[in-house]
PDB file of C-alpha atoms in Angstrom:
ATOM      1  CA  ASP A1278     104.474 107.743 113.473  1.00 51.00           C
ATOM      2  CA  GLY A1279     103.427 111.016 115.024  1.00 56.00           C
ATOM      3  CA  GLY A1280     104.031 112.635 111.623  1.00 93.00           C
ATOM      4  CA  ILE A1281     101.067 110.894 109.968  1.00 96.00           C
ATOM      5  CA  THR A1282      97.617 112.354 110.426  1.00 97.00           C
ATOM      6  CA  GLN A1283      94.251 111.069 109.305  1.00 97.00           C
ATOM      7  CA  SER A1284      90.926 112.825 109.296  1.00 96.00           C
ATOM      8  CA  PRO A1285      88.221 112.599 110.253  1.00 95.00           C
ATOM      9  CA  LYS A1286      88.416 110.219 113.197  1.00 95.00           C
ATOM     10  CA  TYR A1287      84.850 109.045 112.521  1.00 95.00           C
ATOM     11  CA  LEU A1288      82.964 109.250 109.227  1.00 94.00           C
ATOM     12  CA  PHE A1289      79.389 108.379 108.407  1.00 91.00           C
ATOM     13  CA  ARG A1290      78.346 107.440 104.906  1.00 89.00           C
ATOM     14  CA  LYS A1291      74.858 107.384 103.478  1.00 88.00           C
ATOM     15  CA  GLU A1292      73.710 105.001 100.765  1.00 84.00           C
ATOM     16  CA  GLY A1293      75.028 105.946  97.333  1.00 86.00           C
ATOM     17  CA  GLN A1294      77.418 108.530  98.725  1.00 91.00           C
ATOM     18  CA  ASN A1295      81.117 108.866  97.982  1.00 94.00           C
ATOM     19  CA  VAL A1296      83.299 109.853 100.926  1.00 95.00           C
ATOM     20  CA  THR A1297      86.960 110.839 101.085  1.00 96.00           C
ATOM     21  CA  LEU A1298      89.391 109.985 103.871  1.00 97.00           C
ATOM     22  CA  SER A1299      92.383 112.231 104.343  1.00 98.00           C
ATOM     23  CA  CYS A1300      95.957 111.100 105.017  1.00 98.00           C
ATOM     24  CA  GLU A1301      98.855 113.539 105.410  1.00 98.00           C
ATOM     25  CA  GLN A1302     102.474 112.921 106.417  1.00 97.00           C
ATOM     26  CA  ASN A1303     105.333 115.304 107.152  1.00 96.00           C
ATOM     27  CA  LEU A1304     108.018 112.615 107.355  1.00 94.00           C
ATOM     28  CA  ASN A1305     109.251 113.192 103.798  1.00 92.00           C
ATOM     29  CA  HIS A1306     108.356 109.584 103.007  1.00 92.00           C
ATOM     30  CA  ASP A1307     108.061 108.538  99.369  1.00 91.00           C
ATOM     31  CA  ALA A1308     105.709 105.591  99.866  1.00 92.00           C
ATOM     32  CA  MET A1309     102.186 105.648 101.255  1.00 95.00           C
ATOM     33  CA  TYR A1310      99.607 102.912 101.804  1.00 95.00           C
ATOM     34  CA  TRP A1311      95.955 102.380 102.646  1.00 97.00           C
ATOM     35  CA  TYR A1312      94.776  99.372 104.651  1.00 96.00           C
ATOM     36  CA  ARG A1313      91.352  98.236 105.742  1.00 97.00           C
ATOM     37  CA  GLN A1314      90.810  96.464 109.067  1.00 96.00           C
ATOM     38  CA  ASP A1315      87.563  94.670 109.879  1.00 93.00           C
ATOM     39  CA  PRO A1316      86.713  93.786 113.506  1.00 87.00           C
ATOM     40  CA  GLY A1317      88.921  90.998 114.817  1.00 83.00           C
ATOM     41  CA  GLN A1318      90.786  90.784 111.519  1.00 86.00           C
ATOM     42  CA  GLY A1319      94.185  91.628 110.126  1.00 89.00           C
ATOM     43  CA  LEU A1320      94.996  94.500 107.795  1.00 94.00           C
ATOM     44  CA  ARG A1321      94.296  94.207 104.080  1.00 94.00           C
ATOM     45  CA  LEU A1322      95.965  96.389 101.462  1.00 93.00           C
ATOM     46  CA  ILE A1323      93.672  98.635  99.402  1.00 96.00           C
ATOM     47  CA  TYR A1324      96.087 100.830  97.434  1.00 96.00           C
ATOM     48  CA  TYR A1325      99.700 101.876  97.668  1.00 94.00           C
ATOM     49  CA  SER A1326     101.912 104.519  96.105  1.00 94.00           C
ATOM     50  CA  GLN A1327     105.692 104.330  95.860  1.00 90.00           C
ATOM     51  CA  ILE A1328     106.105 107.810  94.406  1.00 90.00           C
ATOM     52  CA  VAL A1329     104.138 110.941  93.563  1.00 93.00           C
ATOM     53  CA  ASN A1330     101.723 110.614  90.621  1.00 95.00           C
ATOM     54  CA  ASP A1331     101.874 106.825  90.721  1.00 94.00           C
ATOM     55  CA  PHE A1332      99.802 104.275  92.625  1.00 95.00           C
ATOM     56  CA  GLN A1333      98.963 100.588  92.436  1.00 94.00           C
ATOM     57  CA  LYS A1334      95.980  98.459  93.402  1.00 94.00           C
ATOM     58  CA  GLY A1335      96.313  96.262  96.424  1.00 93.00           C
ATOM     59  CA  ASP A1336      94.351  93.153  97.300  1.00 91.00           C
ATOM     60  CA  ILE A1337      90.922  94.758  97.813  1.00 95.00           C
ATOM     61  CA  ALA A1338      90.857  97.842  95.547  1.00 96.00           C
ATOM     62  CA  GLU A1339      87.330  97.397  94.168  1.00 96.00           C
ATOM     63  CA  GLY A1340      85.055 100.243  95.225  1.00 96.00           C
ATOM     64  CA  TYR A1341      87.939 102.527  96.237  1.00 97.00           C
ATOM     65  CA  SER A1342      89.985 105.183  94.458  1.00 97.00           C
ATOM     66  CA  VAL A1343      93.071 107.216  95.365  1.00 98.00           C
ATOM     67  CA  SER A1344      95.226 110.058  94.105  1.00 97.00           C
ATOM     68  CA  ARG A1345      98.824 111.041  94.824  1.00 97.00           C
ATOM     69  CA  GLU A1346      99.302 114.577  93.541  1.00 97.00           C
ATOM     70  CA  LYS A1347     101.562 115.623  96.409  1.00 97.00           C
ATOM     71  CA  LYS A1348     104.233 113.708  98.298  1.00 96.00           C
ATOM     72  CA  GLU A1349     102.604 114.554 101.632  1.00 97.00           C
ATOM     73  CA  SER A1350      99.055 113.519 100.777  1.00 98.00           C
ATOM     74  CA  PHE A1351      97.316 110.274  99.774  1.00 98.00           C
ATOM     75  CA  PRO A1352      93.516 110.624 100.032  1.00 98.00           C
ATOM     76  CA  LEU A1353      91.257 107.591  99.749  1.00 98.00           C
ATOM     77  CA  THR A1354      87.748 107.824  98.283  1.00 97.00           C
ATOM     78  CA  VAL A1355      85.233 105.174  99.235  1.00 96.00           C
ATOM     79  CA  THR A1356      82.771 105.084  96.348  1.00 94.00           C
ATOM     80  CA  SER A1357      79.166 103.954  96.274  1.00 89.00           C
ATOM     81  CA  ALA A1358      80.398 100.800  94.519  1.00 88.00           C
ATOM     82  CA  GLN A1359      81.889  99.617  97.842  1.00 88.00           C
ATOM     83  CA  LYS A1360      78.875  97.828  99.268  1.00 86.00           C
ATOM     84  CA  ASN A1361      80.329  96.981 102.667  1.00 90.00           C
ATOM     85  CA  PRO A1362      82.504  99.938 103.656  1.00 92.00           C
ATOM     86  CA  THR A1363      82.131  99.744 107.437  1.00 94.00           C
ATOM     87  CA  ALA A1364      85.675  99.255 108.751  1.00 95.00           C
ATOM     88  CA  PHE A1365      88.692 100.901 110.363  1.00 96.00           C
ATOM     89  CA  TYR A1366      90.876 102.523 107.677  1.00 97.00           C
ATOM     90  CA  LEU A1367      94.582 102.931 108.321  1.00 97.00           C
ATOM     91  CA  CYS A1368      97.040 104.959 106.307  1.00 97.00           C
ATOM     92  CA  ALA A1369     100.770 104.251 106.512  1.00 95.00           C
ATOM     93  CA  SER A1370     103.967 105.607 105.048  1.00 94.00           C
ATOM     94  CA  SER A1371     107.561 104.485 104.598  1.00 91.00           C
ATOM     95  CA  ARG A1372     110.739 105.894 103.108  1.00 86.00           C
ATOM     96  CA  GLY A1373     110.160 103.617 100.121  1.00 76.00           C
ATOM     97  CA  LEU A1374     112.384 102.359  97.340  1.00 64.00           C
ATOM     98  CA  ALA A1375     114.664 105.371  97.010  1.00 57.00           C
ATOM     99  CA  GLY A1376     115.076 105.789 100.741  1.00 49.00           C
ATOM    100  CA  GLY A1377     115.814 102.108 101.272  1.00 52.00           C
ATOM    101  CA  GLY A1378     113.413 101.910 104.173  1.00 57.00           C
ATOM    102  CA  GLU A1379     110.523  99.514 104.310  1.00 81.00           C
ATOM    103  CA  THR A1380     109.419 100.201 107.870  1.00 87.00           C
ATOM    104  CA  GLN A1381     105.838 101.411 107.751  1.00 91.00           C
ATOM    105  CA  TYR A1382     104.419 103.846 110.258  1.00 92.00           C
ATOM    106  CA  PHE A1383     100.694 104.143 110.719  1.00 95.00           C
ATOM    107  CA  GLY A1384      98.323 107.035 111.163  1.00 97.00           C
ATOM    108  CA  PRO A1385      95.653 107.004 113.918  1.00 96.00           C
ATOM    109  CA  GLY A1386      92.944 105.652 111.594  1.00 97.00           C
ATOM    110  CA  THR A1387      89.458 106.627 110.445  1.00 97.00           C
ATOM    111  CA  ARG A1388      86.442 104.601 111.485  1.00 96.00           C
ATOM    112  CA  LEU A1389      83.832 104.564 108.702  1.00 95.00           C
ATOM    113  CA  LEU A1390      80.237 103.706 109.506  1.00 92.00           C
ATOM    114  CA  VAL A1391      77.253 103.367 107.200  1.00 87.00           C
ATOM    115  CA  LEU A1392      74.020 105.108 108.126  1.00 82.00           C
TER     116      LEU A1392
ATOM    117  CA  GLY B1435     101.005  86.669  95.973  1.00 78.00           C
ATOM    118  CA  GLU B1436     102.295  86.457  99.513  1.00 84.00           C
ATOM    119  CA  ASN B1437     100.253  84.674 102.198  1.00 90.00           C
ATOM    120  CA  VAL B1438     101.037  84.972 105.901  1.00 95.00           C
ATOM    121  CA  GLU B1439      99.527  82.628 108.481  1.00 96.00           C
ATOM    122  CA  GLN B1440      99.690  83.410 112.190  1.00 97.00           C
ATOM    123  CA  HIS B1441      99.130  81.172 115.251  1.00 97.00           C
ATOM    124  CA  PRO B1442      97.660  81.070 117.788  1.00 97.00           C
ATOM    125  CA  SER B1443      94.709  83.423 117.365  1.00 96.00           C
ATOM    126  CA  THR B1444      94.458  83.877 121.140  1.00 97.00           C
ATOM    127  CA  LEU B1445      97.031  83.352 123.863  1.00 98.00           C
ATOM    128  CA  SER B1446      96.609  83.679 127.613  1.00 98.00           C
ATOM    129  CA  VAL B1447      99.634  83.616 129.921  1.00 97.00           C
ATOM    130  CA  GLN B1448     100.348  84.400 133.550  1.00 98.00           C
ATOM    131  CA  GLU B1449     102.323  87.524 134.347  1.00 97.00           C
ATOM    132  CA  GLY B1450     106.027  86.728 134.250  1.00 97.00           C
ATOM    133  CA  ASP B1451     105.660  83.817 131.850  1.00 97.00           C
ATOM    134  CA  SER B1452     106.890  83.840 128.251  1.00 98.00           C
ATOM    135  CA  ALA B1453     104.701  84.142 125.157  1.00 98.00           C
ATOM    136  CA  VAL B1454     105.499  82.875 121.671  1.00 98.00           C
ATOM    137  CA  ILE B1455     103.612  83.738 118.477  1.00 98.00           C
ATOM    138  CA  LYS B1456     104.452  82.029 115.199  1.00 98.00           C
ATOM    139  CA  CYS B1457     103.994  83.035 111.566  1.00 98.00           C
ATOM    140  CA  THR B1458     104.647  81.310 108.274  1.00 97.00           C
ATOM    141  CA  TYR B1459     104.949  82.965 104.883  1.00 96.00           C
ATOM    142  CA  SER B1460     104.623  81.572 101.384  1.00 93.00           C
ATOM    143  CA  ASP B1461     106.819  83.699  99.117  1.00 89.00           C
ATOM    144  CA  SER B1462     110.536  82.956  99.370  1.00 88.00           C
ATOM    145  CA  ALA B1463     111.216  86.423  97.908  1.00 86.00           C
ATOM    146  CA  SER B1464     110.003  88.081 101.133  1.00 89.00           C
ATOM    147  CA  ASN B1465     112.878  89.587 103.024  1.00 88.00           C
ATOM    148  CA  TYR B1466     111.439  91.957 105.649  1.00 90.00           C
ATOM    149  CA  PHE B1467     109.378  90.786 108.632  1.00 94.00           C
ATOM    150  CA  PRO B1468     107.979  93.324 111.118  1.00 95.00           C
ATOM    151  CA  TRP B1469     105.837  92.761 114.181  1.00 97.00           C
ATOM    152  CA  TYR B1470     103.193  95.252 115.271  1.00 97.00           C
ATOM    153  CA  LYS B1471     101.300  95.659 118.527  1.00 97.00           C
ATOM    154  CA  GLN B1472      97.786  97.090 118.390  1.00 97.00           C
ATOM    155  CA  GLU B1473      95.792  98.161 121.397  1.00 95.00           C
ATOM    156  CA  LEU B1474      92.012  98.409 121.164  1.00 91.00           C
ATOM    157  CA  GLY B1475      90.940 101.172 118.806  1.00 89.00           C
ATOM    158  CA  LYS B1476      94.511 102.370 118.249  1.00 93.00           C
ATOM    159  CA  ARG B1477      96.975 102.297 115.384  1.00 95.00           C
ATOM    160  CA  PRO B1478      99.438  99.389 115.007  1.00 95.00           C
ATOM    161  CA  GLN B1479     102.814 100.204 116.560  1.00 96.00           C
ATOM    162  CA  LEU B1480     106.020  98.619 115.310  1.00 95.00           C
ATOM    163  CA  ILE B1481     107.718  96.699 118.130  1.00 97.00           C
ATOM    164  CA  ILE B1482     110.486  94.836 116.316  1.00 97.00           C
ATOM    165  CA  ASP B1483     111.479  93.814 112.804  1.00 94.00           C
ATOM    166  CA  ILE B1484     113.965  91.492 111.146  1.00 92.00           C
ATOM    167  CA  ARG B1485     115.484  91.191 107.696  1.00 88.00           C
ATOM    168  CA  SER B1486     116.259  87.977 105.874  1.00 84.00           C
ATOM    169  CA  ASN B1487     120.021  88.279 106.317  1.00 83.00           C
ATOM    170  CA  VAL B1488     119.616  87.956 110.103  1.00 83.00           C
ATOM    171  CA  GLY B1489     118.449  84.910 112.071  1.00 90.00           C
ATOM    172  CA  GLU B1490     117.576  86.548 115.371  1.00 94.00           C
ATOM    173  CA  LYS B1491     117.100  90.003 116.828  1.00 94.00           C
ATOM    174  CA  LYS B1492     116.484  91.081 120.426  1.00 96.00           C
ATOM    175  CA  ASP B1493     115.244  94.235 122.060  1.00 94.00           C
ATOM    176  CA  GLN B1494     114.995  93.961 125.845  1.00 96.00           C
ATOM    177  CA  ARG B1495     112.132  91.501 126.559  1.00 97.00           C
ATOM    178  CA  ILE B1496     111.231  91.028 122.911  1.00 98.00           C
ATOM    179  CA  ALA B1497     112.967  88.821 120.355  1.00 98.00           C
ATOM    180  CA  VAL B1498     112.211  87.662 116.841  1.00 97.00           C
ATOM    181  CA  THR B1499     113.666  84.584 115.137  1.00 97.00           C
ATOM    182  CA  LEU B1500     113.609  83.808 111.425  1.00 96.00           C
ATOM    183  CA  ASN B1501     114.009  80.456 109.675  1.00 95.00           C
ATOM    184  CA  LYS B1502     114.282  81.193 105.949  1.00 92.00           C
ATOM    185  CA  THR B1503     114.470  77.542 104.957  1.00 93.00           C
ATOM    186  CA  ALA B1504     111.216  76.706 106.675  1.00 94.00           C
ATOM    187  CA  LYS B1505     109.740  80.132 105.875  1.00 95.00           C
ATOM    188  CA  HIS B1506     108.623  80.901 109.371  1.00 95.00           C
ATOM    189  CA  PHE B1507     109.365  83.549 111.994  1.00 97.00           C
ATOM    190  CA  SER B1508     108.389  83.913 115.614  1.00 98.00           C
ATOM    191  CA  LEU B1509     107.923  86.600 118.250  1.00 98.00           C
ATOM    192  CA  HIS B1510     109.101  85.836 121.766  1.00 98.00           C
ATOM    193  CA  ILE B1511     108.095  87.982 124.740  1.00 98.00           C
ATOM    194  CA  THR B1512     109.733  87.156 128.055  1.00 97.00           C
ATOM    195  CA  GLU B1513     108.690  88.218 131.568  1.00 98.00           C
ATOM    196  CA  THR B1514     105.283  89.260 130.321  1.00 98.00           C
ATOM    197  CA  GLN B1515     103.477  92.144 132.007  1.00 97.00           C
ATOM    198  CA  PRO B1516      99.785  93.134 131.963  1.00 96.00           C
ATOM    199  CA  GLU B1517     100.624  96.051 129.652  1.00 96.00           C
ATOM    200  CA  ASP B1518     101.766  93.524 127.050  1.00 97.00           C
ATOM    201  CA  SER B1519      98.090  92.593 126.585  1.00 98.00           C
ATOM    202  CA  ALA B1520      97.126  93.578 123.030  1.00 97.00           C
ATOM    203  CA  VAL B1521      96.738  92.153 119.534  1.00 97.00           C
ATOM    204  CA  TYR B1522     100.005  91.328 117.792  1.00 98.00           C
ATOM    205  CA  PHE B1523     100.366  91.148 114.023  1.00 97.00           C
ATOM    206  CA  CYS B1524     103.185  89.709 111.980  1.00 97.00           C
ATOM    207  CA  ALA B1525     103.806  90.838 108.409  1.00 95.00           C
ATOM    208  CA  ALA B1526     106.055  90.164 105.444  1.00 93.00           C
ATOM    209  CA  SER B1527     107.160  92.121 102.391  1.00 87.00           C
ATOM    210  CA  MET B1528     109.391  91.574  99.404  1.00 75.00           C
ATOM    211  CA  GLY B1529     112.453  93.588  98.505  1.00 63.00           C
ATOM    212  CA  THR B1530     111.282  94.137  94.955  1.00 64.00           C
ATOM    213  CA  GLY B1531     107.990  94.720  93.207  1.00 64.00           C
ATOM    214  CA  ARG B1532     105.085  95.490  95.502  1.00 66.00           C
ATOM    215  CA  ARG B1533     107.029  95.986  98.752  1.00 71.00           C
ATOM    216  CA  ALA B1534     103.784  96.499 100.657  1.00 83.00           C
ATOM    217  CA  LEU B1535     103.163  94.472 103.789  1.00 88.00           C
ATOM    218  CA  THR B1536     101.050  91.320 103.889  1.00 91.00           C
ATOM    219  CA  PHE B1537      99.707  90.851 107.415  1.00 93.00           C
ATOM    220  CA  GLY B1538      98.847  87.800 109.446  1.00 95.00           C
ATOM    221  CA  SER B1539      95.418  87.592 111.046  1.00 94.00           C
ATOM    222  CA  GLY B1540      96.622  88.605 114.503  1.00 96.00           C
ATOM    223  CA  THR B1541      97.085  87.076 117.963  1.00 97.00           C
ATOM    224  CA  ARG B1542      95.200  88.408 120.958  1.00 97.00           C
ATOM    225  CA  LEU B1543      97.559  88.159 123.937  1.00 98.00           C
ATOM    226  CA  GLN B1544      96.099  88.348 127.422  1.00 98.00           C
ATOM    227  CA  VAL B1545      98.508  88.562 130.351  1.00 97.00           C
ATOM    228  CA  GLN B1546      96.813  87.591 133.588  1.00 95.00           C
ATOM    229  CA  PRO B1547      98.087  89.449 136.706  1.00 92.00           C
TER     230      PRO B1547
END
């Protein structure tokens, strides 16, 4: 999992502002995922992508958007429509369908706080 | 969709004792079951996983068992050590379709020295 990076480590959002969280991997993985973790809770799936230029909504996609223009990158935008964005955001990747590997490896996370 | 329930939410054991965490899943199509360990403020780290064609898997002090009929799987940690203290999450995913993980709510394990 050392091949997955997320930035920034901490991010502050003002009211009405869109912010973008970065996720990059150099593991040559096809699949990438975004999860949200609230304090004392499990991980909930926001969006996932099995291949470049394709992505699917997860369980809590409202107020978020993603893009997958490159295999290595899967940025997450938290829009102003997300009214309660304070959480720990984790990006993960796996070899995916073609690679036959479902094991997901996580990045170090971004902690988003609302000012 | 898939639903994963995890018990207990907290577990306190004495150093050297065993710890067992149990999870149940709802979708019989799920066929991959990983366990992650997460220390405070850190990323989840995979500690062991099992696929539906296997009933048990061991790795040193850690083992996972799977009962497909009952749709439950368990994590067993033997000879616990203080450094085993963390939050443990189980998860499940299907071999087709979404293939993303559905996580349990976590178990906070405290190993008392």
